[in-house]
JSON list of C-alpha atoms in Angstrom, two decimals:
[
{"chain": "A", "resi": 1413, "resn": "ASP", "atom": "CA", "xyz": [25.16, -38.78, 13.50]},
{"chain": "A", "resi": 1414, "resn": "ALA", "atom": "CA", "xyz": [22.62, -36.04, 12.64]},
{"chain": "A", "resi": 1415, "resn": "GLY", "atom": "CA", "xyz": [19.71, -38.38, 13.21]},
{"chain": "A", "resi": 1416, "resn": "VAL", "atom": "CA", "xyz": [16.98, -39.22, 10.73]},
{"chain": "A", "resi": 1417, "resn": "ILE", "atom": "CA", "xyz": [16.71, -36.43, 8.18]},
{"chain": "A", "resi": 1418, "resn": "GLN", "atom": "CA", "xyz": [13.53, -35.70, 6.29]},
{"chain": "A", "resi": 1419, "resn": "SER", "atom": "CA", "xyz": [12.89, -33.22, 3.53]},
{"chain": "A", "resi": 1420, "resn": "PRO", "atom": "CA", "xyz": [11.10, -31.04, 2.91]},
{"chain": "A", "resi": 1421, "resn": "ARG", "atom": "CA", "xyz": [9.82, -29.98, 6.35]},
{"chain": "A", "resi": 1422, "resn": "HIS", "atom": "CA", "xyz": [6.75, -28.41, 4.83]},
{"chain": "A", "resi": 1423, "resn": "GLU", "atom": "CA", "xyz": [5.08, -28.98, 1.48]},
{"chain": "A", "resi": 1424, "resn": "VAL", "atom": "CA", "xyz": [2.04, -27.24, 0.07]},
{"chain": "A", "resi": 1425, "resn": "THR", "atom": "CA", "xyz": [0.79, -28.54, -3.23]},
{"chain": "A", "resi": 1426, "resn": "GLU", "atom": "CA", "xyz": [-2.28, -28.45, -5.39]},
{"chain": "A", "resi": 1427, "resn": "MET", "atom": "CA", "xyz": [-4.57, -31.41, -5.75]},
{"chain": "A", "resi": 1428, "resn": "GLY", "atom": "CA", "xyz": [-3.46, -33.66, -8.58]},
{"chain": "A", "resi": 1429, "resn": "GLN", "atom": "CA", "xyz": [0.22, -32.83, -8.29]},
{"chain": "A", "resi": 1430, "resn": "GLU", "atom": "CA", "xyz": [2.91, -35.36, -7.54]},
{"chain": "A", "resi": 1431, "resn": "VAL", "atom": "CA", "xyz": [4.56, -35.13, -4.14]},
{"chain": "A", "resi": 1432, "resn": "THR", "atom": "CA", "xyz": [7.85, -36.76, -3.15]},
{"chain": "A", "resi": 1433, "resn": "LEU", "atom": "CA", "xyz": [8.97, -36.98, 0.45]},
{"chain": "A", "resi": 1434, "resn": "ARG", "atom": "CA", "xyz": [12.55, -37.90, 1.28]},
{"chain": "A", "resi": 1435, "resn": "CYS", "atom": "CA", "xyz": [14.26, -39.61, 4.16]},
{"chain": "A", "resi": 1436, "resn": "LYS", "atom": "CA", "xyz": [17.84, -40.31, 5.15]},
{"chain": "A", "resi": 1437, "resn": "PRO", "atom": "CA", "xyz": [18.00, -42.88, 7.95]},
{"chain": "A", "resi": 1438, "resn": "ILE", "atom": "CA", "xyz": [20.69, -43.15, 10.57]},
{"chain": "A", "resi": 1439, "resn": "SER", "atom": "CA", "xyz": [23.77, -44.86, 9.21]},
{"chain": "A", "resi": 1440, "resn": "GLY", "atom": "CA", "xyz": [23.90, -48.54, 10.13]},
{"chain": "A", "resi": 1441, "resn": "HIS", "atom": "CA", "xyz": [20.20, -48.89, 10.78]},
{"chain": "A", "resi": 1442, "resn": "ASP", "atom": "CA", "xyz": [18.63, -51.80, 8.93]},
{"chain": "A", "resi": 1443, "resn": "TYR", "atom": "CA", "xyz": [14.95, -50.91, 9.32]},
{"chain": "A", "resi": 1444, "resn": "LEU", "atom": "CA", "xyz": [13.18, -47.90, 7.88]},
{"chain": "A", "resi": 1445, "resn": "PHE", "atom": "CA", "xyz": [9.56, -46.97, 8.55]},
{"chain": "A", "resi": 1446, "resn": "TRP", "atom": "CA", "xyz": [7.16, -44.49, 7.01]},
{"chain": "A", "resi": 1447, "resn": "TYR", "atom": "CA", "xyz": [4.28, -43.24, 9.19]},
{"chain": "A", "resi": 1448, "resn": "ARG", "atom": "CA", "xyz": [1.43, -40.84, 8.63]},
{"chain": "A", "resi": 1449, "resn": "GLN", "atom": "CA", "xyz": [-0.09, -38.83, 11.49]},
{"chain": "A", "resi": 1450, "resn": "THR", "atom": "CA", "xyz": [-3.45, -37.07, 11.52]},
{"chain": "A", "resi": 1451, "resn": "MET", "atom": "CA", "xyz": [-5.73, -35.92, 14.29]},
{"chain": "A", "resi": 1452, "resn": "MET", "atom": "CA", "xyz": [-8.42, -38.36, 13.22]},
{"chain": "A", "resi": 1453, "resn": "ARG", "atom": "CA", "xyz": [-6.35, -41.50, 12.66]},
{"chain": "A", "resi": 1454, "resn": "GLY", "atom": "CA", "xyz": [-3.35, -40.94, 14.89]},
{"chain": "A", "resi": 1455, "resn": "LEU", "atom": "CA", "xyz": [-0.03, -42.48, 13.89]},
{"chain": "A", "resi": 1456, "resn": "GLU", "atom": "CA", "xyz": [-0.40, -44.99, 11.06]},
{"chain": "A", "resi": 1457, "resn": "LEU", "atom": "CA", "xyz": [2.34, -47.25, 9.74]},
{"chain": "A", "resi": 1458, "resn": "LEU", "atom": "CA", "xyz": [2.37, -47.02, 5.95]},
{"chain": "A", "resi": 1459, "resn": "ILE", "atom": "CA", "xyz": [5.29, -49.26, 4.98]},
{"chain": "A", "resi": 1460, "resn": "TYR", "atom": "CA", "xyz": [8.58, -50.50, 6.34]},
{"chain": "A", "resi": 1461, "resn": "PHE", "atom": "CA", "xyz": [11.80, -51.81, 4.85]},
{"chain": "A", "resi": 1462, "resn": "ASN", "atom": "CA", "xyz": [14.46, -54.20, 6.08]},
{"chain": "A", "resi": 1463, "resn": "ASN", "atom": "CA", "xyz": [17.83, -53.93, 4.37]},
{"chain": "A", "resi": 1464, "resn": "ASN", "atom": "CA", "xyz": [16.20, -51.85, 1.61]},
{"chain": "A", "resi": 1465, "resn": "VAL", "atom": "CA", "xyz": [13.53, -54.50, 0.90]},
{"chain": "A", "resi": 1466, "resn": "PRO", "atom": "CA", "xyz": [9.86, -53.66, 1.57]},
{"chain": "A", "resi": 1467, "resn": "ILE", "atom": "CA", "xyz": [8.54, -56.01, 4.25]},
{"chain": "A", "resi": 1468, "resn": "ASP", "atom": "CA", "xyz": [4.99, -54.84, 4.80]},
{"chain": "A", "resi": 1469, "resn": "ASP", "atom": "CA", "xyz": [3.15, -52.26, 2.71]},
{"chain": "A", "resi": 1470, "resn": "SER", "atom": "CA", "xyz": [-0.33, -53.16, 3.92]},
{"chain": "A", "resi": 1471, "resn": "GLY", "atom": "CA", "xyz": [-0.70, -49.72, 5.45]},
{"chain": "A", "resi": 1472, "resn": "MET", "atom": "CA", "xyz": [-0.28, -47.90, 2.16]},
{"chain": "A", "resi": 1473, "resn": "PRO", "atom": "CA", "xyz": [-3.73, -46.43, 1.63]},
{"chain": "A", "resi": 1474, "resn": "GLU", "atom": "CA", "xyz": [-4.00, -46.59, -2.14]},
{"chain": "A", "resi": 1475, "resn": "ASP", "atom": "CA", "xyz": [-2.10, -47.20, -5.33]},
{"chain": "A", "resi": 1476, "resn": "ARG", "atom": "CA", "xyz": [-1.47, -43.48, -5.42]},
{"chain": "A", "resi": 1477, "resn": "PHE", "atom": "CA", "xyz": [1.15, -44.08, -2.72]},
{"chain": "A", "resi": 1478, "resn": "SER", "atom": "CA", "xyz": [4.47, -45.70, -3.47]},
{"chain": "A", "resi": 1479, "resn": "ALA", "atom": "CA", "xyz": [7.73, -45.99, -1.55]},
{"chain": "A", "resi": 1480, "resn": "LYS", "atom": "CA", "xyz": [11.23, -46.92, -2.56]},
{"chain": "A", "resi": 1481, "resn": "MET", "atom": "CA", "xyz": [14.52, -47.50, -0.87]},
{"chain": "A", "resi": 1482, "resn": "PRO", "atom": "CA", "xyz": [17.19, -47.65, -3.56]},
{"chain": "A", "resi": 1483, "resn": "ASN", "atom": "CA", "xyz": [20.02, -47.88, -1.03]},
{"chain": "A", "resi": 1484, "resn": "ALA", "atom": "CA", "xyz": [20.65, -48.01, 2.70]},
{"chain": "A", "resi": 1485, "resn": "SER", "atom": "CA", "xyz": [20.89, -44.24, 3.05]},
{"chain": "A", "resi": 1486, "resn": "PHE", "atom": "CA", "xyz": [17.85, -42.99, 1.18]},
{"chain": "A", "resi": 1487, "resn": "SER", "atom": "CA", "xyz": [14.14, -43.58, 0.87]},
{"chain": "A", "resi": 1488, "resn": "THR", "atom": "CA", "xyz": [11.27, -41.79, -0.85]},
{"chain": "A", "resi": 1489, "resn": "LEU", "atom": "CA", "xyz": [7.53, -41.77, -0.37]},
{"chain": "A", "resi": 1490, "resn": "LYS", "atom": "CA", "xyz": [5.64, -40.59, -3.43]},
{"chain": "A", "resi": 1491, "resn": "ILE", "atom": "CA", "xyz": [2.00, -39.62, -3.78]},
{"chain": "A", "resi": 1492, "resn": "GLN", "atom": "CA", "xyz": [0.68, -39.32, -7.32]},
{"chain": "A", "resi": 1493, "resn": "PRO", "atom": "CA", "xyz": [-1.81, -37.75, -7.78]},
{"chain": "A", "resi": 1494, "resn": "SER", "atom": "CA", "xyz": [-2.19, -36.03, -4.42]},
{"chain": "A", "resi": 1495, "resn": "GLU", "atom": "CA", "xyz": [-5.59, -35.34, -2.87]},
{"chain": "A", "resi": 1496, "resn": "PRO", "atom": "CA", "xyz": [-6.67, -33.02, -0.01]},
{"chain": "A", "resi": 1497, "resn": "ARG", "atom": "CA", "xyz": [-7.27, -36.03, 2.26]},
{"chain": "A", "resi": 1498, "resn": "ASP", "atom": "CA", "xyz": [-3.56, -36.85, 2.02]},
{"chain": "A", "resi": 1499, "resn": "SER", "atom": "CA", "xyz": [-2.84, -33.76, 4.11]},
{"chain": "A", "resi": 1500, "resn": "ALA", "atom": "CA", "xyz": [-0.99, -34.99, 7.19]},
{"chain": "A", "resi": 1501, "resn": "VAL", "atom": "CA", "xyz": [2.40, -35.12, 8.83]},
{"chain": "A", "resi": 1502, "resn": "TYR", "atom": "CA", "xyz": [4.56, -37.88, 7.40]},
{"chain": "A", "resi": 1503, "resn": "PHE", "atom": "CA", "xyz": [7.30, -39.32, 9.56]},
{"chain": "A", "resi": 1504, "resn": "CYS", "atom": "CA", "xyz": [10.24, -41.47, 8.68]},
{"chain": "A", "resi": 1505, "resn": "ALA", "atom": "CA", "xyz": [11.91, -43.57, 11.38]},
{"chain": "A", "resi": 1506, "resn": "SER", "atom": "CA", "xyz": [14.84, -45.94, 11.41]},
{"chain": "A", "resi": 1507, "resn": "ARG", "atom": "CA", "xyz": [16.01, -48.65, 13.72]},
{"chain": "A", "resi": 1508, "resn": "PHE", "atom": "CA", "xyz": [18.83, -51.09, 14.15]},
{"chain": "A", "resi": 1509, "resn": "TRP", "atom": "CA", "xyz": [16.93, -54.18, 15.05]},
{"chain": "A", "resi": 1510, "resn": "ALA", "atom": "CA", "xyz": [18.57, -56.16, 17.78]},
{"chain": "A", "resi": 1511, "resn": "ALA", "atom": "CA", "xyz": [17.03, -57.23, 21.04]},
{"chain": "A", "resi": 1512, "resn": "ASN", "atom": "CA", "xyz": [15.49, -54.25, 22.77]},
{"chain": "A", "resi": 1513, "resn": "THR", "atom": "CA", "xyz": [16.36, -51.29, 20.61]},
{"chain": "A", "resi": 1514, "resn": "GLU", "atom": "CA", "xyz": [14.40, -48.15, 19.98]},
{"chain": "A", "resi": 1515, "resn": "ALA", "atom": "CA", "xyz": [13.32, -46.34, 16.83]},
{"chain": "A", "resi": 1516, "resn": "PHE", "atom": "CA", "xyz": [14.55, -42.89, 15.89]},
{"chain": "A", "resi": 1517, "resn": "PHE", "atom": "CA", "xyz": [12.18, -40.49, 14.20]},
{"chain": "A", "resi": 1518, "resn": "GLY", "atom": "CA", "xyz": [12.77, -37.64, 11.82]},
{"chain": "A", "resi": 1519, "resn": "GLN", "atom": "CA", "xyz": [11.12, -34.26, 12.35]},
{"chain": "A", "resi": 1520, "resn": "GLY", "atom": "CA", "xyz": [8.44, -35.04, 9.83]},
{"chain": "A", "resi": 1521, "resn": "THR", "atom": "CA", "xyz": [7.09, -33.47, 6.65]},
{"chain": "A", "resi": 1522, "resn": "ARG", "atom": "CA", "xyz": [3.89, -31.50, 7.01]},
{"chain": "A", "resi": 1523, "resn": "LEU", "atom": "CA", "xyz": [1.99, -31.96, 3.75]},
{"chain": "A", "resi": 1524, "resn": "THR", "atom": "CA", "xyz": [-0.91, -29.75, 2.79]},
{"chain": "A", "resi": 1525, "resn": "VAL", "atom": "CA", "xyz": [-2.82, -30.52, -0.39]},
{"chain": "A", "resi": 1526, "resn": "VAL", "atom": "CA", "xyz": [-5.14, -27.72, -1.47]},
{"chain": "B", "resi": 1179, "resn": "SER", "atom": "CA", "xyz": [-3.98, -52.64, 13.50]},
{"chain": "B", "resi": 1180, "resn": "GLN", "atom": "CA", "xyz": [-3.36, -50.82, 16.74]},
{"chain": "B", "resi": 1181, "resn": "GLN", "atom": "CA", "xyz": [-1.55, -52.90, 19.34]},
{"chain": "B", "resi": 1182, "resn": "GLY", "atom": "CA", "xyz": [-1.24, -50.39, 22.11]},
{"chain": "B", "resi": 1183, "resn": "GLU", "atom": "CA", "xyz": [-4.14, -48.36, 23.41]},
{"chain": "B", "resi": 1184, "resn": "GLU", "atom": "CA", "xyz": [-3.36, -45.50, 25.76]},
{"chain": "B", "resi": 1185, "resn": "ASP", "atom": "CA", "xyz": [-5.64, -44.28, 28.46]},
{"chain": "B", "resi": 1186, "resn": "PRO", "atom": "CA", "xyz": [-6.65, -41.55, 29.05]},
{"chain": "B", "resi": 1187, "resn": "GLN", "atom": "CA", "xyz": [-6.69, -39.84, 25.66]},
{"chain": "B", "resi": 1188, "resn": "ALA", "atom": "CA", "xyz": [-6.06, -36.51, 27.34]},
{"chain": "B", "resi": 1189, "resn": "LEU", "atom": "CA", "xyz": [-4.86, -35.49, 30.80]},
{"chain": "B", "resi": 1190, "resn": "SER", "atom": "CA", "xyz": [-4.62, -32.04, 32.32]},
{"chain": "B", "resi": 1191, "resn": "ILE", "atom": "CA", "xyz": [-2.80, -31.47, 35.61]},
{"chain": "B", "resi": 1192, "resn": "GLN", "atom": "CA", "xyz": [-1.09, -28.74, 37.61]},
{"chain": "B", "resi": 1193, "resn": "GLU", "atom": "CA", "xyz": [2.65, -28.37, 37.78]},
{"chain": "B", "resi": 1194, "resn": "GLY", "atom": "CA", "xyz": [4.08, -30.46, 40.59]},
{"chain": "B", "resi": 1195, "resn": "GLU", "atom": "CA", "xyz": [1.42, -33.15, 40.38]},
{"chain": "B", "resi": 1196, "resn": "ASN", "atom": "CA", "xyz": [2.07, -36.67, 39.17]},
{"chain": "B", "resi": 1197, "resn": "ALA", "atom": "CA", "xyz": [0.79, -37.85, 35.79]},
{"chain": "B", "resi": 1198, "resn": "THR", "atom": "CA", "xyz": [-0.11, -41.47, 35.10]},
{"chain": "B", "resi": 1199, "resn": "MET", "atom": "CA", "xyz": [-0.78, -42.85, 31.66]},
{"chain": "B", "resi": 1200, "resn": "ASN", "atom": "CA", "xyz": [-1.78, -46.40, 30.86]},
{"chain": "B", "resi": 1201, "resn": "CYS", "atom": "CA", "xyz": [-1.27, -48.64, 27.87]},
{"chain": "B", "resi": 1202, "resn": "SER", "atom": "CA", "xyz": [-2.93, -51.93, 27.01]},
{"chain": "B", "resi": 1203, "resn": "TYR", "atom": "CA", "xyz": [-1.84, -54.29, 24.27]},
{"chain": "B", "resi": 1204, "resn": "LYS", "atom": "CA", "xyz": [-2.99, -57.52, 22.72]},
{"chain": "B", "resi": 1205, "resn": "THR", "atom": "CA", "xyz": [-0.16, -59.92, 21.88]},
{"chain": "B", "resi": 1206, "resn": "SER", "atom": "CA", "xyz": [2.95, -61.31, 23.51]},
{"chain": "B", "resi": 1207, "resn": "ILE", "atom": "CA", "xyz": [5.81, -58.86, 23.45]},
{"chain": "B", "resi": 1208, "resn": "ASN", "atom": "CA", "xyz": [9.59, -58.72, 23.61]},
{"chain": "B", "resi": 1209, "resn": "ASN", "atom": "CA", "xyz": [9.50, -55.24, 25.10]},
{"chain": "B", "resi": 1210, "resn": "LEU", "atom": "CA", "xyz": [7.32, -52.17, 25.47]},
{"chain": "B", "resi": 1211, "resn": "GLN", "atom": "CA", "xyz": [8.55, -48.65, 24.83]},
{"chain": "B", "resi": 1212, "resn": "TRP", "atom": "CA", "xyz": [7.32, -45.17, 25.65]},
{"chain": "B", "resi": 1213, "resn": "TYR", "atom": "CA", "xyz": [7.82, -42.19, 23.39]},
{"chain": "B", "resi": 1214, "resn": "ARG", "atom": "CA", "xyz": [7.16, -38.49, 23.73]},
{"chain": "B", "resi": 1215, "resn": "GLN", "atom": "CA", "xyz": [6.09, -36.08, 21.01]},
{"chain": "B", "resi": 1216, "resn": "ASN", "atom": "CA", "xyz": [6.23, -32.34, 21.42]},
{"chain": "B", "resi": 1217, "resn": "SER", "atom": "CA", "xyz": [3.87, -30.38, 19.23]},
{"chain": "B", "resi": 1218, "resn": "GLY", "atom": "CA", "xyz": [5.09, -30.28, 15.65]},
{"chain": "B", "resi": 1219, "resn": "ARG", "atom": "CA", "xyz": [8.02, -32.59, 16.29]},
{"chain": "B", "resi": 1220, "resn": "GLY", "atom": "CA", "xyz": [8.96, -36.21, 15.80]},
{"chain": "B", "resi": 1221, "resn": "LEU", "atom": "CA", "xyz": [8.63, -38.87, 18.46]},
{"chain": "B", "resi": 1222, "resn": "VAL", "atom": "CA", "xyz": [11.48, -39.26, 20.91]},
{"chain": "B", "resi": 1223, "resn": "HIS", "atom": "CA", "xyz": [12.22, -42.45, 22.80]},
{"chain": "B", "resi": 1224, "resn": "LEU", "atom": "CA", "xyz": [11.89, -42.19, 26.58]},
{"chain": "B", "resi": 1225, "resn": "ILE", "atom": "CA", "xyz": [12.23, -45.61, 28.12]},
{"chain": "B", "resi": 1226, "resn": "LEU", "atom": "CA", "xyz": [12.12, -49.31, 27.25]},
{"chain": "B", "resi": 1227, "resn": "ILE", "atom": "CA", "xyz": [10.98, -52.11, 29.52]},
{"chain": "B", "resi": 1228, "resn": "ARG", "atom": "CA", "xyz": [11.66, -55.73, 28.65]},
{"chain": "B", "resi": 1229, "resn": "SER", "atom": "CA", "xyz": [9.03, -58.44, 28.93]},
{"chain": "B", "resi": 1230, "resn": "ASN", "atom": "CA", "xyz": [10.83, -60.01, 31.92]},
{"chain": "B", "resi": 1231, "resn": "GLU", "atom": "CA", "xyz": [10.97, -56.71, 33.82]},
{"chain": "B", "resi": 1232, "resn": "ARG", "atom": "CA", "xyz": [8.20, -55.39, 36.04]},
{"chain": "B", "resi": 1233, "resn": "GLU", "atom": "CA", "xyz": [9.37, -51.88, 36.78]},
{"chain": "B", "resi": 1234, "resn": "LYS", "atom": "CA", "xyz": [11.92, -49.44, 35.47]},
{"chain": "B", "resi": 1235, "resn": "HIS", "atom": "CA", "xyz": [12.97, -45.93, 36.46]},
{"chain": "B", "resi": 1236, "resn": "SER", "atom": "CA", "xyz": [14.61, -43.12, 34.56]},
{"chain": "B", "resi": 1237, "resn": "GLY", "atom": "CA", "xyz": [14.81, -39.77, 36.31]},
{"chain": "B", "resi": 1238, "resn": "ARG", "atom": "CA", "xyz": [11.24, -38.67, 37.03]},
{"chain": "B", "resi": 1239, "resn": "LEU", "atom": "CA", "xyz": [9.83, -41.47, 34.89]},
{"chain": "B", "resi": 1240, "resn": "ARG", "atom": "CA", "xyz": [8.61, -44.76, 36.26]},
{"chain": "B", "resi": 1241, "resn": "VAL", "atom": "CA", "xyz": [7.30, -47.50, 34.00]},
{"chain": "B", "resi": 1242, "resn": "THR", "atom": "CA", "xyz": [5.57, -50.68, 35.09]},
{"chain": "B", "resi": 1243, "resn": "LEU", "atom": "CA", "xyz": [4.70, -53.71, 33.02]},
{"chain": "B", "resi": 1244, "resn": "ASP", "atom": "CA", "xyz": [2.18, -56.43, 33.79]},
{"chain": "B", "resi": 1245, "resn": "THR", "atom": "CA", "xyz": [2.40, -59.07, 31.10]},
{"chain": "B", "resi": 1246, "resn": "SER", "atom": "CA", "xyz": [-0.41, -61.13, 32.64]},
{"chain": "B", "resi": 1247, "resn": "LYS", "atom": "CA", "xyz": [-2.76, -58.19, 32.10]},
{"chain": "B", "resi": 1248, "resn": "LYS", "atom": "CA", "xyz": [-1.00, -57.02, 28.96]},
{"chain": "B", "resi": 1249, "resn": "SER", "atom": "CA", "xyz": [-0.73, -53.52, 30.32]},
{"chain": "B", "resi": 1250, "resn": "SER", "atom": "CA", "xyz": [1.85, -50.89, 31.18]},
{"chain": "B", "resi": 1251, "resn": "SER", "atom": "CA", "xyz": [1.81, -47.56, 32.93]},
{"chain": "B", "resi": 1252, "resn": "LEU", "atom": "CA", "xyz": [4.01, -44.49, 32.69]},
{"chain": "B", "resi": 1253, "resn": "LEU", "atom": "CA", "xyz": [4.26, -42.27, 35.74]},
{"chain": "B", "resi": 1254, "resn": "ILE", "atom": "CA", "xyz": [5.80, -38.82, 35.54]},
{"chain": "B", "resi": 1255, "resn": "THR", "atom": "CA", "xyz": [6.46, -37.48, 39.00]},
{"chain": "B", "resi": 1256, "resn": "ALA", "atom": "CA", "xyz": [6.60, -33.80, 39.98]},
{"chain": "B", "resi": 1257, "resn": "SER", "atom": "CA", "xyz": [5.45, -32.72, 36.54]},
{"chain": "B", "resi": 1258, "resn": "ARG", "atom": "CA", "xyz": [6.64, -29.53, 34.91]},
{"chain": "B", "resi": 1259, "resn": "ALA", "atom": "CA", "xyz": [5.10, -27.33, 32.23]},
{"chain": "B", "resi": 1260, "resn": "ALA", "atom": "CA", "xyz": [7.84, -28.59, 29.90]},
{"chain": "B", "resi": 1261, "resn": "ASP", "atom": "CA", "xyz": [6.38, -32.12, 30.20]},
{"chain": "B", "resi": 1262, "resn": "THR", "atom": "CA", "xyz": [3.41, -30.96, 28.13]},
{"chain": "B", "resi": 1263, "resn": "ALA", "atom": "CA", "xyz": [3.41, -33.29, 25.13]},
{"chain": "B", "resi": 1264, "resn": "SER", "atom": "CA", "xyz": [1.79, -36.42, 23.73]},
{"chain": "B", "resi": 1265, "resn": "TYR", "atom": "CA", "xyz": [2.99, -39.75, 25.06]},
{"chain": "B", "resi": 1266, "resn": "PHE", "atom": "CA", "xyz": [2.84, -42.99, 23.09]},
{"chain": "B", "resi": 1267, "resn": "CYS", "atom": "CA", "xyz": [3.43, -46.57, 24.00]},
{"chain": "B", "resi": 1268, "resn": "ALA", "atom": "CA", "xyz": [4.84, -48.94, 21.41]},
{"chain": "B", "resi": 1269, "resn": "THR", "atom": "CA", "xyz": [5.12, -52.68, 21.53]},
{"chain": "B", "resi": 1270, "resn": "ASP", "atom": "CA", "xyz": [7.80, -54.86, 20.05]},
{"chain": "B", "resi": 1271, "resn": "ALA", "atom": "CA", "xyz": [5.70, -57.96, 19.55]},
{"chain": "B", "resi": 1272, "resn": "GLU", "atom": "CA", "xyz": [7.15, -61.45, 19.40]},
{"chain": "B", "resi": 1273, "resn": "GLY", "atom": "CA", "xyz": [7.77, -62.35, 15.78]},
{"chain": "B", "resi": 1274, "resn": "SER", "atom": "CA", "xyz": [7.24, -58.76, 14.67]},
{"chain": "B", "resi": 1275, "resn": "GLN", "atom": "CA", "xyz": [10.30, -58.58, 12.41]},
{"chain": "B", "resi": 1276, "resn": "GLY", "atom": "CA", "xyz": [11.43, -55.28, 13.82]},
{"chain": "B", "resi": 1277, "resn": "ASN", "atom": "CA", "xyz": [8.13, -53.43, 13.58]},
{"chain": "B", "resi": 1278, "resn": "LEU", "atom": "CA", "xyz": [6.96, -51.34, 16.55]},
{"chain": "B", "resi": 1279, "resn": "ILE", "atom": "CA", "xyz": [3.22, -50.95, 16.93]},
{"chain": "B", "resi": 1280, "resn": "PHE", "atom": "CA", "xyz": [2.19, -47.58, 18.35]},
{"chain": "B", "resi": 1281, "resn": "GLY", "atom": "CA", "xyz": [-0.92, -46.63, 20.26]},
{"chain": "B", "resi": 1282, "resn": "LYS", "atom": "CA", "xyz": [-2.90, -43.44, 19.72]},
{"chain": "B", "resi": 1283, "resn": "GLY", "atom": "CA", "xyz": [-1.24, -41.58, 22.54]},
{"chain": "B", "resi": 1284, "resn": "THR", "atom": "CA", "xyz": [-2.15, -39.56, 25.61]},
{"chain": "B", "resi": 1285, "resn": "LYS", "atom": "CA", "xyz": [-2.07, -35.80, 25.33]},
{"chain": "B", "resi": 1286, "resn": "LEU", "atom": "CA", "xyz": [-0.68, -34.40, 28.57]},
{"chain": "B", "resi": 1287, "resn": "SER", "atom": "CA", "xyz": [-1.11, -30.76, 29.51]},
{"chain": "B", "resi": 1288, "resn": "VAL", "atom": "CA", "xyz": [0.76, -29.46, 32.56]},
{"chain": "B", "resi": 1289, "resn": "LYS", "atom": "CA", "xyz": [-0.44, -26.06, 33.69]},
{"chain": "B", "resi": 1290, "resn": "PRO", "atom": "CA", "xyz": [2.04, -23.77, 35.45]}
]
């Protein structure tokens, strides 16, 4: 397996534009997580899914953020409209949840909103 | 909310020295995990210790867990410049439904 795949790796957009980040989890994993990482706040959990169903979205900062998982092999995180304070690295991770398993992270999407 | 809190926030040592990082957490756990993040990269799993284990080794890594104190430590022996990275602990809390809670990390710098 190629691991968790995120796209794009880098995104620069203007304030007010819509941004869509994409994630392909590892095949067979039943949990998918979206994290945001900044120097100030560290690694924050935004939302996670179990079997394509959102379990906890309490970390989503505002209504401008939305996430979907239409099937087991694809998820999106959308920001509309984007703001400069959304600039961060966004990570997707997946996990097969059994006793004592680890999470696998993608390489992240570095988002810059100007 | 943050479950794990690493200490120190930053650590700078010379190559060959040992590096010790600590993690404290708040709730009962199934296991505790340590991850590494190189600059500009995703987190990579290093080692997992179960709640009924007290110590675990993997190469130059040694992890201890004290559930009575709700704390763990990661020791890297004979450090190398290539160990320079951020290190995170993550807890798999009881009843967490698969969610790992990450701390803020320790930034380790190993000088050659």
